Coordinates of C-alpha atoms and ligand atoms in Angstrom, one line a residue:
M297 CA -15.9 15.1 0.7
K298 CA -13.6 15.4 3.7
V299 CA -10.6 13.1 3.3
S300 CA -7.2 12.5 4.8
I301 CA -4.3 10.8 3.2
I302 CA -1.9 9.1 5.6
G303 CA 1.6 9.0 4.0
T304 CA 2.5 12.0 1.9
G305 CA 5.0 10.4 -0.6
Y306 CA 4.9 9.9 -4.3
V307 CA 1.4 8.4 -4.1
G308 CA -0.1 10.2 -1.1
L309 CA 0.9 13.7 -2.2
V310 CA -0.4 13.2 -5.7
T311 CA -3.6 11.6 -4.5
G312 CA -4.2 14.3 -1.9
T313 CA -3.5 17.1 -4.4
C314 CA -5.6 15.7 -7.2
F315 CA -8.5 15.0 -4.8
A316 CA -8.3 18.7 -3.7
E317 CA -8.1 19.8 -7.3
V318 CA -11.5 18.2 -8.0
G319 CA -13.1 19.8 -5.0
H320 CA -12.6 17.5 -2.0
K321 CA -11.3 18.9 1.3
V322 CA -8.0 17.1 1.9
I323 CA -5.6 16.8 4.8
C324 CA -2.3 15.1 4.0
V325 CA -0.7 13.4 7.0
D326 CA 2.9 12.4 7.3
C327 CA 5.1 11.3 10.2
D328 CA 8.1 13.0 8.6
D329 CA 8.2 16.4 10.4
E330 CA 10.6 18.0 7.9
K331 CA 8.5 16.9 4.9
V332 CA 5.3 18.4 6.4
K333 CA 7.2 21.6 7.4
L334 CA 8.5 21.9 3.9
L335 CA 5.0 21.4 2.4
Q336 CA 3.4 23.9 4.9
Q337 CA 6.0 26.5 3.8
G338 CA 5.1 26.0 0.1
G339 CA 8.0 23.6 -0.8
V340 CA 7.5 20.3 -2.6
P341 CA 9.7 17.3 -1.5
I342 CA 9.5 15.4 -4.9
Y343 CA 9.7 16.3 -8.5
E344 CA 6.6 15.3 -10.5
P345 CA 5.6 17.3 -13.6
G346 CA 2.7 19.7 -12.9
L347 CA 2.5 18.8 -9.2
E348 CA 4.0 22.0 -7.6
E349 CA 1.5 24.3 -9.4
L350 CA -1.5 22.2 -8.3
I351 CA -0.3 22.0 -4.7
Q352 CA 0.2 25.8 -4.6
K353 CA -3.3 26.4 -6.1
N354 CA -5.1 24.1 -3.7
V355 CA -3.2 25.2 -0.6
A356 CA -4.1 28.8 -1.5
S357 CA -7.8 27.9 -1.8
G358 CA -7.7 26.1 1.5
G359 CA -8.6 22.7 0.0
L360 CA -5.3 21.1 0.8
T361 CA -3.5 21.1 4.2
F362 CA -0.6 19.2 5.8
T363 CA -0.1 17.9 9.3
T364 CA 1.9 15.4 11.2
S365 CA -1.1 14.5 13.4
T366 CA -3.0 11.3 12.4
R367 CA -5.6 12.3 15.0
E368 CA -6.3 15.6 13.2
G369 CA -6.5 13.8 9.9
V370 CA -8.9 11.1 11.2
E371 CA -11.1 13.4 13.3
K372 CA -11.6 15.8 10.4
S373 CA -12.3 13.3 7.7
D374 CA -15.0 10.8 6.6
I375 CA -12.6 8.8 4.4
I376 CA -9.0 8.0 5.3
F377 CA -6.6 6.8 2.6
I378 CA -3.5 4.9 3.6
A379 CA -0.5 5.5 1.2
V380 CA 2.5 4.4 3.3
P381 CA 5.4 2.4 2.1
T382 CA 5.2 -1.4 1.7
P383 CA 8.9 -2.2 1.2
P384 CA 10.4 -5.6 0.6
L385 CA 11.8 -7.7 3.4
P386 CA 15.1 -9.5 2.7
D387 CA 13.3 -12.6 1.5
G388 CA 11.2 -10.6 -1.0
S389 CA 7.9 -10.7 1.0
V390 CA 6.2 -7.4 2.0
D391 CA 7.0 -5.5 5.1
L392 CA 3.5 -4.6 6.4
S393 CA 4.7 -2.9 9.6
F394 CA 3.9 0.6 8.2
M395 CA 0.4 -0.5 7.3
E396 CA -0.2 -2.2 10.7
G397 CA 1.1 0.9 12.4
V398 CA -1.2 3.2 10.6
A399 CA -4.2 0.9 11.1
R400 CA -3.5 1.0 14.9
D401 CA -3.0 4.8 14.9
I402 CA -6.4 5.2 13.1
A403 CA -8.1 2.8 15.4
S404 CA -6.8 4.5 18.5
V405 CA -8.3 7.9 17.6
M406 CA -11.5 6.9 15.7
T407 CA -14.7 8.0 17.4
S408 CA -17.2 7.9 14.6
Y409 CA -17.9 5.9 11.4
K410 CA -14.9 6.0 9.0
I411 CA -14.1 4.5 5.6
V412 CA -10.4 3.3 5.7
V413 CA -9.1 3.0 2.2
D414 CA -5.9 1.1 1.5
K415 CA -4.0 2.7 -1.5
S416 CA -0.7 1.1 -0.7
T417 CA 0.3 -2.0 -2.7
V418 CA -0.3 -4.9 -0.4
P419 CA -0.6 -8.7 -0.6
V420 CA -4.0 -10.2 -1.1
K421 CA -5.9 -10.7 2.2
T422 CA -4.2 -7.6 3.8
G423 CA -7.7 -6.0 4.0
D424 CA -8.8 -8.7 6.4
K425 CA -5.8 -8.0 8.6
V426 CA -6.5 -4.3 8.6
V427 CA -10.1 -5.0 9.7
E428 CA -8.9 -7.2 12.5
T429 CA -6.3 -4.7 13.6
I430 CA -8.7 -1.7 13.7
R431 CA -11.2 -3.8 15.7
R432 CA -8.5 -4.9 18.1
Y433 CA -7.1 -1.4 18.8
C434 CA -10.3 0.7 18.7
K435 CA -11.3 1.4 22.2
S436 CA -15.0 1.9 21.5
Q437 CA -17.4 0.0 19.3
V438 CA -17.1 2.4 16.4
E439 CA -18.3 1.2 13.0
F440 CA -16.0 1.4 10.0
D441 CA -15.4 -0.1 6.6
V442 CA -12.1 -1.1 5.0
V443 CA -11.8 -0.6 1.3
S444 CA -9.0 -1.6 -1.1
N445 CA -8.3 1.1 -3.8
P446 CA -4.9 0.3 -5.4
E447 CA -3.1 3.0 -7.2
F448 CA -1.9 2.7 -10.8
L449 CA -0.3 6.1 -11.4
R450 CA 3.1 6.2 -13.1
E451 CA 5.8 8.3 -11.5
G452 CA 6.7 11.0 -14.1
F453 CA 3.1 11.1 -15.3
A454 CA 1.4 10.9 -11.9
V455 CA -0.8 14.0 -12.0
G456 CA -2.1 13.2 -15.5
D457 CA -2.6 9.5 -14.6
F458 CA -4.5 10.4 -11.4
L459 CA -6.7 13.0 -13.0
K460 CA -7.5 10.8 -16.0
P461 CA -7.3 7.2 -14.9
D462 CA -8.1 4.3 -17.2
R463 CA -10.1 2.8 -14.4
V464 CA -10.4 3.0 -10.6
V465 CA -10.6 -0.3 -8.7
V466 CA -12.6 -0.3 -5.5
G467 CA -12.5 -3.5 -3.4
V468 CA -15.2 -3.8 -0.7
R469 CA -16.5 -6.2 1.9
S470 CA -20.0 -4.7 1.9
Q471 CA -22.0 -2.3 -0.2
R472 CA -22.0 0.4 2.5
P473 CA -18.8 2.4 1.4
V474 CA -19.5 2.1 -2.3
T475 CA -21.6 5.2 -2.7
A476 CA -19.0 7.3 -0.9
M477 CA -16.2 5.8 -3.0
R478 CA -18.2 6.5 -6.2
E479 CA -18.6 10.1 -5.0
M480 CA -14.9 10.5 -4.4
Y481 CA -14.1 9.4 -7.9
A482 CA -17.1 10.9 -9.7
P483 CA -15.3 14.0 -10.9
F484 CA -12.7 11.9 -12.8
N485 CA -15.4 10.5 -15.2
C486 CA -13.7 7.1 -15.4
P487 CA -14.9 3.5 -15.2
I488 CA -15.1 2.3 -11.6
I489 CA -14.7 -1.4 -11.0
V490 CA -16.2 -2.6 -7.8
T491 CA -14.9 -5.9 -6.6
D492 CA -14.3 -7.9 -3.4
I493 CA -11.2 -6.8 -1.4
N494 CA -9.1 -9.8 -2.3
S495 CA -9.6 -9.3 -6.0
A496 CA -8.7 -5.6 -5.8
E497 CA -5.5 -6.4 -3.9
L498 CA -4.6 -9.1 -6.4
I499 CA -5.4 -6.8 -9.4
K500 CA -2.5 -4.5 -8.4
H501 CA 0.2 -7.2 -8.1
A502 CA -1.1 -8.9 -11.2
A503 CA -1.0 -5.6 -13.2
N504 CA 2.5 -4.6 -12.2
S505 CA 3.8 -8.1 -12.7
F506 CA 2.3 -8.2 -16.2
L507 CA 3.9 -4.9 -17.1
A508 CA 7.3 -6.2 -15.8
L509 CA 6.7 -9.3 -17.8
K510 CA 6.2 -7.3 -21.0
I511 CA 9.5 -5.5 -20.4
S512 CA 11.4 -8.7 -19.8
Y513 CA 9.7 -10.2 -22.9
I514 CA 11.0 -7.5 -25.2
N515 CA 14.4 -7.6 -23.4
A516 CA 14.6 -11.3 -24.2
I517 CA 13.7 -10.5 -27.8
S518 CA 16.5 -8.0 -27.8
V519 CA 19.0 -10.8 -27.1
L520 CA 17.7 -12.7 -30.2
C521 CA 17.9 -9.5 -32.2
E522 CA 21.5 -8.9 -31.3
A523 CA 22.3 -12.5 -32.1
S524 CA 20.6 -12.4 -35.5
G525 CA 21.2 -8.9 -36.7
A526 CA 17.5 -7.9 -36.3
N527 CA 16.4 -4.6 -34.8
V528 CA 14.4 -4.8 -31.6
Q529 CA 12.6 -1.4 -32.2
E530 CA 11.3 -2.7 -35.5
V531 CA 10.2 -5.9 -33.9
A532 CA 8.5 -4.0 -31.1
N533 CA 6.7 -1.8 -33.6
G534 CA 5.7 -4.9 -35.6
I535 CA 4.2 -6.8 -32.7
G536 CA 3.0 -3.7 -30.7
M537 CA 0.7 -2.5 -33.5
D538 CA -1.4 -5.6 -32.9
H539 CA -4.0 -4.2 -30.6
R540 CA -4.1 -7.5 -28.6
I541 CA -0.5 -6.8 -27.7
G542 CA -0.1 -3.0 -27.6
R543 CA 3.2 -1.0 -28.1
A544 CA 3.5 0.2 -24.5
F545 CA 6.2 -1.4 -22.4
L546 CA 7.9 -2.8 -25.4
D547 CA 11.0 -0.6 -25.2
S548 CA 14.1 -2.6 -24.7
S549 CA 16.5 -1.3 -22.2
L550 CA 19.1 -2.1 -19.6
G551 CA 16.2 -3.4 -17.4
F552 CA 13.4 -2.1 -15.2
G553 CA 13.9 -0.7 -11.7
G554 CA 12.2 1.7 -9.4
S555 CA 10.4 1.4 -6.2
C556 CA 7.5 -0.7 -7.6
F557 CA 8.3 -3.4 -10.2
P558 CA 11.2 -5.2 -8.5
K559 CA 9.5 -5.2 -5.1
D560 CA 6.0 -6.0 -6.4
L561 CA 7.4 -8.9 -8.5
S562 CA 9.2 -10.4 -5.5
A563 CA 6.1 -9.9 -3.4
F564 CA 3.8 -11.6 -5.9
I565 CA 6.1 -14.5 -6.2
K566 CA 6.1 -14.9 -2.4
I567 CA 2.3 -14.4 -2.2
S568 CA 1.8 -17.1 -4.8
E569 CA 4.2 -19.4 -2.9
K570 CA 2.1 -18.9 0.2
L571 CA -1.1 -19.7 -1.8
G572 CA 0.6 -22.9 -3.0
Y573 CA 1.5 -21.9 -6.5
D574 CA 5.0 -21.7 -7.9
F575 CA 4.9 -18.6 -10.2
A576 CA 8.0 -19.7 -12.2
L577 CA 7.0 -17.4 -15.1
L578 CA 7.6 -14.4 -12.8
K579 CA 10.9 -15.8 -11.5
E580 CA 12.1 -15.9 -15.1
V581 CA 11.0 -12.2 -15.5
Q582 CA 13.3 -11.4 -12.7
C583 CA 16.2 -13.4 -14.1
I584 CA 15.8 -11.8 -17.6
N585 CA 15.9 -8.4 -15.9
A586 CA 19.1 -9.2 -14.0
R587 CA 20.7 -10.7 -17.0
Q588 CA 19.9 -7.6 -19.1
M589 CA 21.9 -5.4 -16.7
D590 CA 24.8 -8.0 -16.8
R591 CA 24.7 -8.0 -20.6
F592 CA 24.9 -4.2 -20.8
F593 CA 27.7 -4.1 -18.3
K594 CA 29.6 -6.8 -20.3
K595 CA 29.2 -4.7 -23.4
I596 CA 31.0 -1.9 -21.6
V597 CA 33.8 -4.2 -20.3
D598 CA 34.2 -5.9 -23.7
T599 CA 34.7 -2.6 -25.4
L600 CA 36.8 -0.7 -22.8
W601 CA 38.6 -3.8 -21.5
V602 CA 40.0 -2.5 -18.2
L603 CA 37.7 -0.1 -16.4
K604 CA 40.2 1.0 -13.7
D605 CA 40.8 4.7 -14.1
K606 CA 38.7 5.0 -17.3
K607 CA 36.7 8.2 -17.2
I608 CA 33.0 7.4 -18.0
G609 CA 30.2 9.9 -18.4
V610 CA 26.7 8.8 -17.3
L611 CA 23.5 10.5 -18.5
G612 CA 20.6 9.8 -16.2
L613 CA 20.4 8.6 -12.6
A614 CA 16.6 8.4 -12.0
F615 CA 15.0 5.0 -12.6
K616 CA 13.1 6.5 -15.5
Q617 CA 12.3 9.8 -17.2
N618 CA 10.4 12.7 -15.6
T619 CA 11.1 11.8 -12.0
D620 CA 13.7 12.5 -9.3
D621 CA 13.2 9.0 -7.8
V622 CA 16.4 6.9 -7.6
R623 CA 15.0 4.1 -5.6
M624 CA 16.3 0.8 -7.2
S625 CA 17.4 2.8 -10.2
P626 CA 19.2 0.7 -12.8
A627 CA 21.3 3.8 -13.5
I628 CA 22.5 3.9 -9.9
E629 CA 23.2 0.2 -10.0
L630 CA 25.2 0.6 -13.1
C631 CA 27.2 3.5 -11.7
Q632 CA 28.0 1.5 -8.6
R633 CA 29.2 -1.5 -10.7
L634 CA 31.4 0.8 -12.8
Q635 CA 32.8 2.4 -9.7
K636 CA 33.6 -1.0 -8.2
E637 CA 35.8 -1.7 -11.2
G638 CA 37.6 1.5 -10.6
A639 CA 36.0 3.7 -13.3
I640 CA 36.0 7.5 -12.6
L641 CA 32.4 8.8 -13.2
R642 CA 31.0 12.1 -14.3
V643 CA 27.2 12.0 -14.0
Y644 CA 24.2 14.2 -14.9
D645 CA 20.5 13.9 -14.3
P646 CA 18.0 16.8 -14.9
K647 CA 16.2 16.2 -11.6
A648 CA 17.6 13.3 -9.6
M649 CA 21.1 14.5 -8.7
E650 CA 20.2 15.7 -5.2
K651 CA 18.5 12.4 -4.3
A652 CA 21.3 10.4 -5.9
K653 CA 23.9 11.9 -3.7
S654 CA 23.0 9.7 -0.7
L655 CA 23.5 6.6 -2.9
L656 CA 26.4 7.6 -5.1
Q657 CA 29.5 9.3 -3.7
N658 CA 32.9 10.0 -5.2
V659 CA 31.5 11.0 -8.6
T660 CA 31.5 14.3 -10.3
Y661 CA 28.0 15.7 -10.5
V662 CA 28.0 17.8 -13.7
A663 CA 25.6 20.8 -14.2
D664 CA 24.6 20.3 -17.8
M665 CA 24.2 17.3 -20.1
N666 CA 26.5 18.5 -22.8
S667 CA 29.5 18.7 -20.5
V668 CA 29.2 15.2 -19.0
A669 CA 31.3 13.7 -21.7
E670 CA 34.3 16.1 -21.3
G671 CA 37.5 14.1 -21.3
C672 CA 35.6 10.8 -21.1
D673 CA 36.6 7.4 -22.5
A674 CA 33.0 6.5 -22.9
L675 CA 29.5 7.9 -22.4
V676 CA 26.6 5.8 -21.0
V677 CA 22.9 6.7 -21.4
A678 CA 21.1 5.1 -18.5
T679 CA 17.7 6.9 -18.3
E680 CA 15.4 7.8 -21.1
W681 CA 15.0 11.6 -20.4
P682 CA 13.5 13.1 -23.6
E683 CA 16.0 16.0 -23.4
F684 CA 19.0 13.6 -23.9
K685 CA 17.7 13.1 -27.5
K686 CA 18.7 16.8 -28.0
L687 CA 22.3 16.2 -26.9
D688 CA 24.8 18.2 -29.0
L689 CA 26.4 15.0 -30.4
E690 CA 29.0 16.9 -32.5
R691 CA 30.2 18.7 -29.4
V692 CA 30.0 15.6 -27.3
R693 CA 32.2 13.7 -29.8
K694 CA 34.8 16.5 -29.9
V695 CA 35.2 16.7 -26.1
M696 CA 35.5 13.0 -25.5
T697 CA 38.9 11.3 -25.4
H698 CA 37.3 8.4 -27.3
P699 CA 33.9 8.7 -29.0
I700 CA 32.3 5.6 -27.5
M701 CA 28.7 5.6 -26.4
F702 CA 26.7 2.8 -24.6
D703 CA 23.0 3.6 -24.9
G704 CA 20.9 1.6 -22.5
R705 CA 17.8 3.3 -23.7
N706 CA 18.1 3.2 -27.5
L707 CA 17.7 7.0 -27.8
F708 CA 19.8 7.6 -30.9
D709 CA 19.6 6.6 -34.6
L710 CA 22.2 4.0 -35.6
E711 CA 23.1 5.5 -38.9
E712 CA 23.4 9.0 -37.5
M713 CA 25.7 7.8 -34.8
E714 CA 27.9 6.1 -37.3
R715 CA 27.9 9.2 -39.5
L716 CA 29.0 11.2 -36.5
G717 CA 31.9 8.8 -35.9
F718 CA 30.8 7.2 -32.7
I719 CA 31.4 3.7 -31.7
Y720 CA 27.8 3.2 -30.6
K721 CA 26.4 0.2 -28.7
S722 CA 22.8 0.1 -27.9
I723 CA 20.3 -2.7 -27.0
G724 CA 18.9 -5.3 -29.4
R725 CA 20.0 -3.6 -32.6
Ligands
NAD207 P1 6.9 7.0 -0.4 O1 8.0 6.4 0.4 O2 7.2 8.0 -1.4 O3 5.9 7.7 0.6 C1 5.4 7.1 1.8 C2 5.2 8.2 2.9 O4 4.6 7.6 4.0 C3 6.5 8.8 3.4 O5 6.4 10.2 3.2 C4 6.6 8.4 4.8 O6 7.2 9.4 5.6 C5 5.1 8.2 5.2 N1 4.8 7.4 6.3 C6 5.4 6.2 6.7 N2 4.8 5.7 7.8 C7 3.9 6.6 8.2 C8 3.0 6.7 9.2 N3 2.9 5.8 10.2 N4 2.2 7.8 9.3 C9 2.2 8.8 8.4 N5 3.1 8.7 7.3 C10 3.9 7.7 7.2 O7 6.1 5.8 -1.0 P2 5.2 5.8 -2.3 O8 6.1 5.6 -3.5 O9 4.3 6.9 -2.3 O10 4.5 4.4 -2.2 C11 3.4 4.2 -1.2 C12 2.7 3.0 -1.6 O11 2.0 3.1 -2.8 C13 3.5 1.7 -1.7 O12 2.8 0.6 -1.2 C14 3.8 1.6 -3.1 O13 4.1 0.3 -3.5 C15 2.5 2.1 -3.7 N6 2.5 2.6 -5.1 C16 3.6 3.4 -5.5 C17 3.6 3.9 -6.7 C18 4.7 4.8 -7.2 O14 4.8 5.0 -8.4 N7 5.6 5.3 -6.3 C19 2.5 3.7 -7.6 C20 1.5 2.9 -7.2 C21 1.5 2.4 -5.9

């Protein structure tokens, strides 16, 4: 099928590439000239495992192209996916100006029937507004359908998630676009759930809020574990093996971050408020998350006492493993708090250092993980990159001024760390 994706970011680029991979003809549109130029020249603006190879392959076969022209994307496609940002406003509600802008752009160049699919995460009832906007700004009486098709991919696993989705949700106002949407997703051999638009939009916020809730739940349990001498990993295994609960998202940490959970939670709380419901449960999820960072920071202060002029190594800047995304990263927040207290930071991340540079200045960016701890009074693990588990701990201990480690991701074995002579503080154990 001929499709265009408007917004070529983490979601749009993966969506476009994977659709091309299964045989659709895809045009990725973005208003960022430099990004499009980079992609046209064979570069990739984000790190996502497996993505670069797929882009190269599909560009070479002619199935994937890039442009800054929405007109070109719309004219040459039957289905137009929107994957632009939906960032938070200061009060936590969603800034829908990018969505509105794109709906207007599409309307102004549409001359034949199109299916306009919203892939961005939006508040329930946004679909109605998109319909109204397209009608208002379309010069001729062109027919169109608006569909909600929320995206569930995880950064760091985005290609795999997109190619093998648990389910695809398709929210529609009429049956007309359903066949085309089924055809789009047929190559993925996954369940397709067809709903009304409002339900589809609500599914996305409900899903992300539930996942955030699971993380805050285990983080709350970690507080009880620390207070009672229990081990949160054992508890997580014990409850997670119950299939009604599941083990995923039960890893205690210094809290969740990233460009989705924090904003989607705030958004869902605001959406609920507008619909007349006080979603106090989700407010507590936010509070637990904020307190988890505070508790971790306090552990550092309690151990090191004065942070001014203390040299601290930090492993991990991305908001989670396998990504270069530092938006709302707990690791960055932690670094900024340490810096505010006068700590001197040496930091390392396998993929996120370039992107971190705009948020984190006056730190030493170190080229390899085993050198971060050199001359440090303490080492902090802030992101769960799998390679950090392979840290040369003997060497790290030897090069540190004091062998103190704060592990915000519970990567290491308690007994092993004790045997190696570390003062080792992790979460919930
Ligand atoms: P992003 O910031 O990485 O990418 C958005 C892209 O849209 C940017 O390249 C930007 O230049 C472009 N853009 C903005 N306005 C445009 C316009 N008028 N025309 C063309 N391009 C335009 O954002 P993202 O992380 O891909 O998120 C996009 C949406 O998907 C958000 O609603 C987000 O909540 C949702 N989502 C994100 C993830 C994720 O893991 N990142 C997962 C599921 C859903």
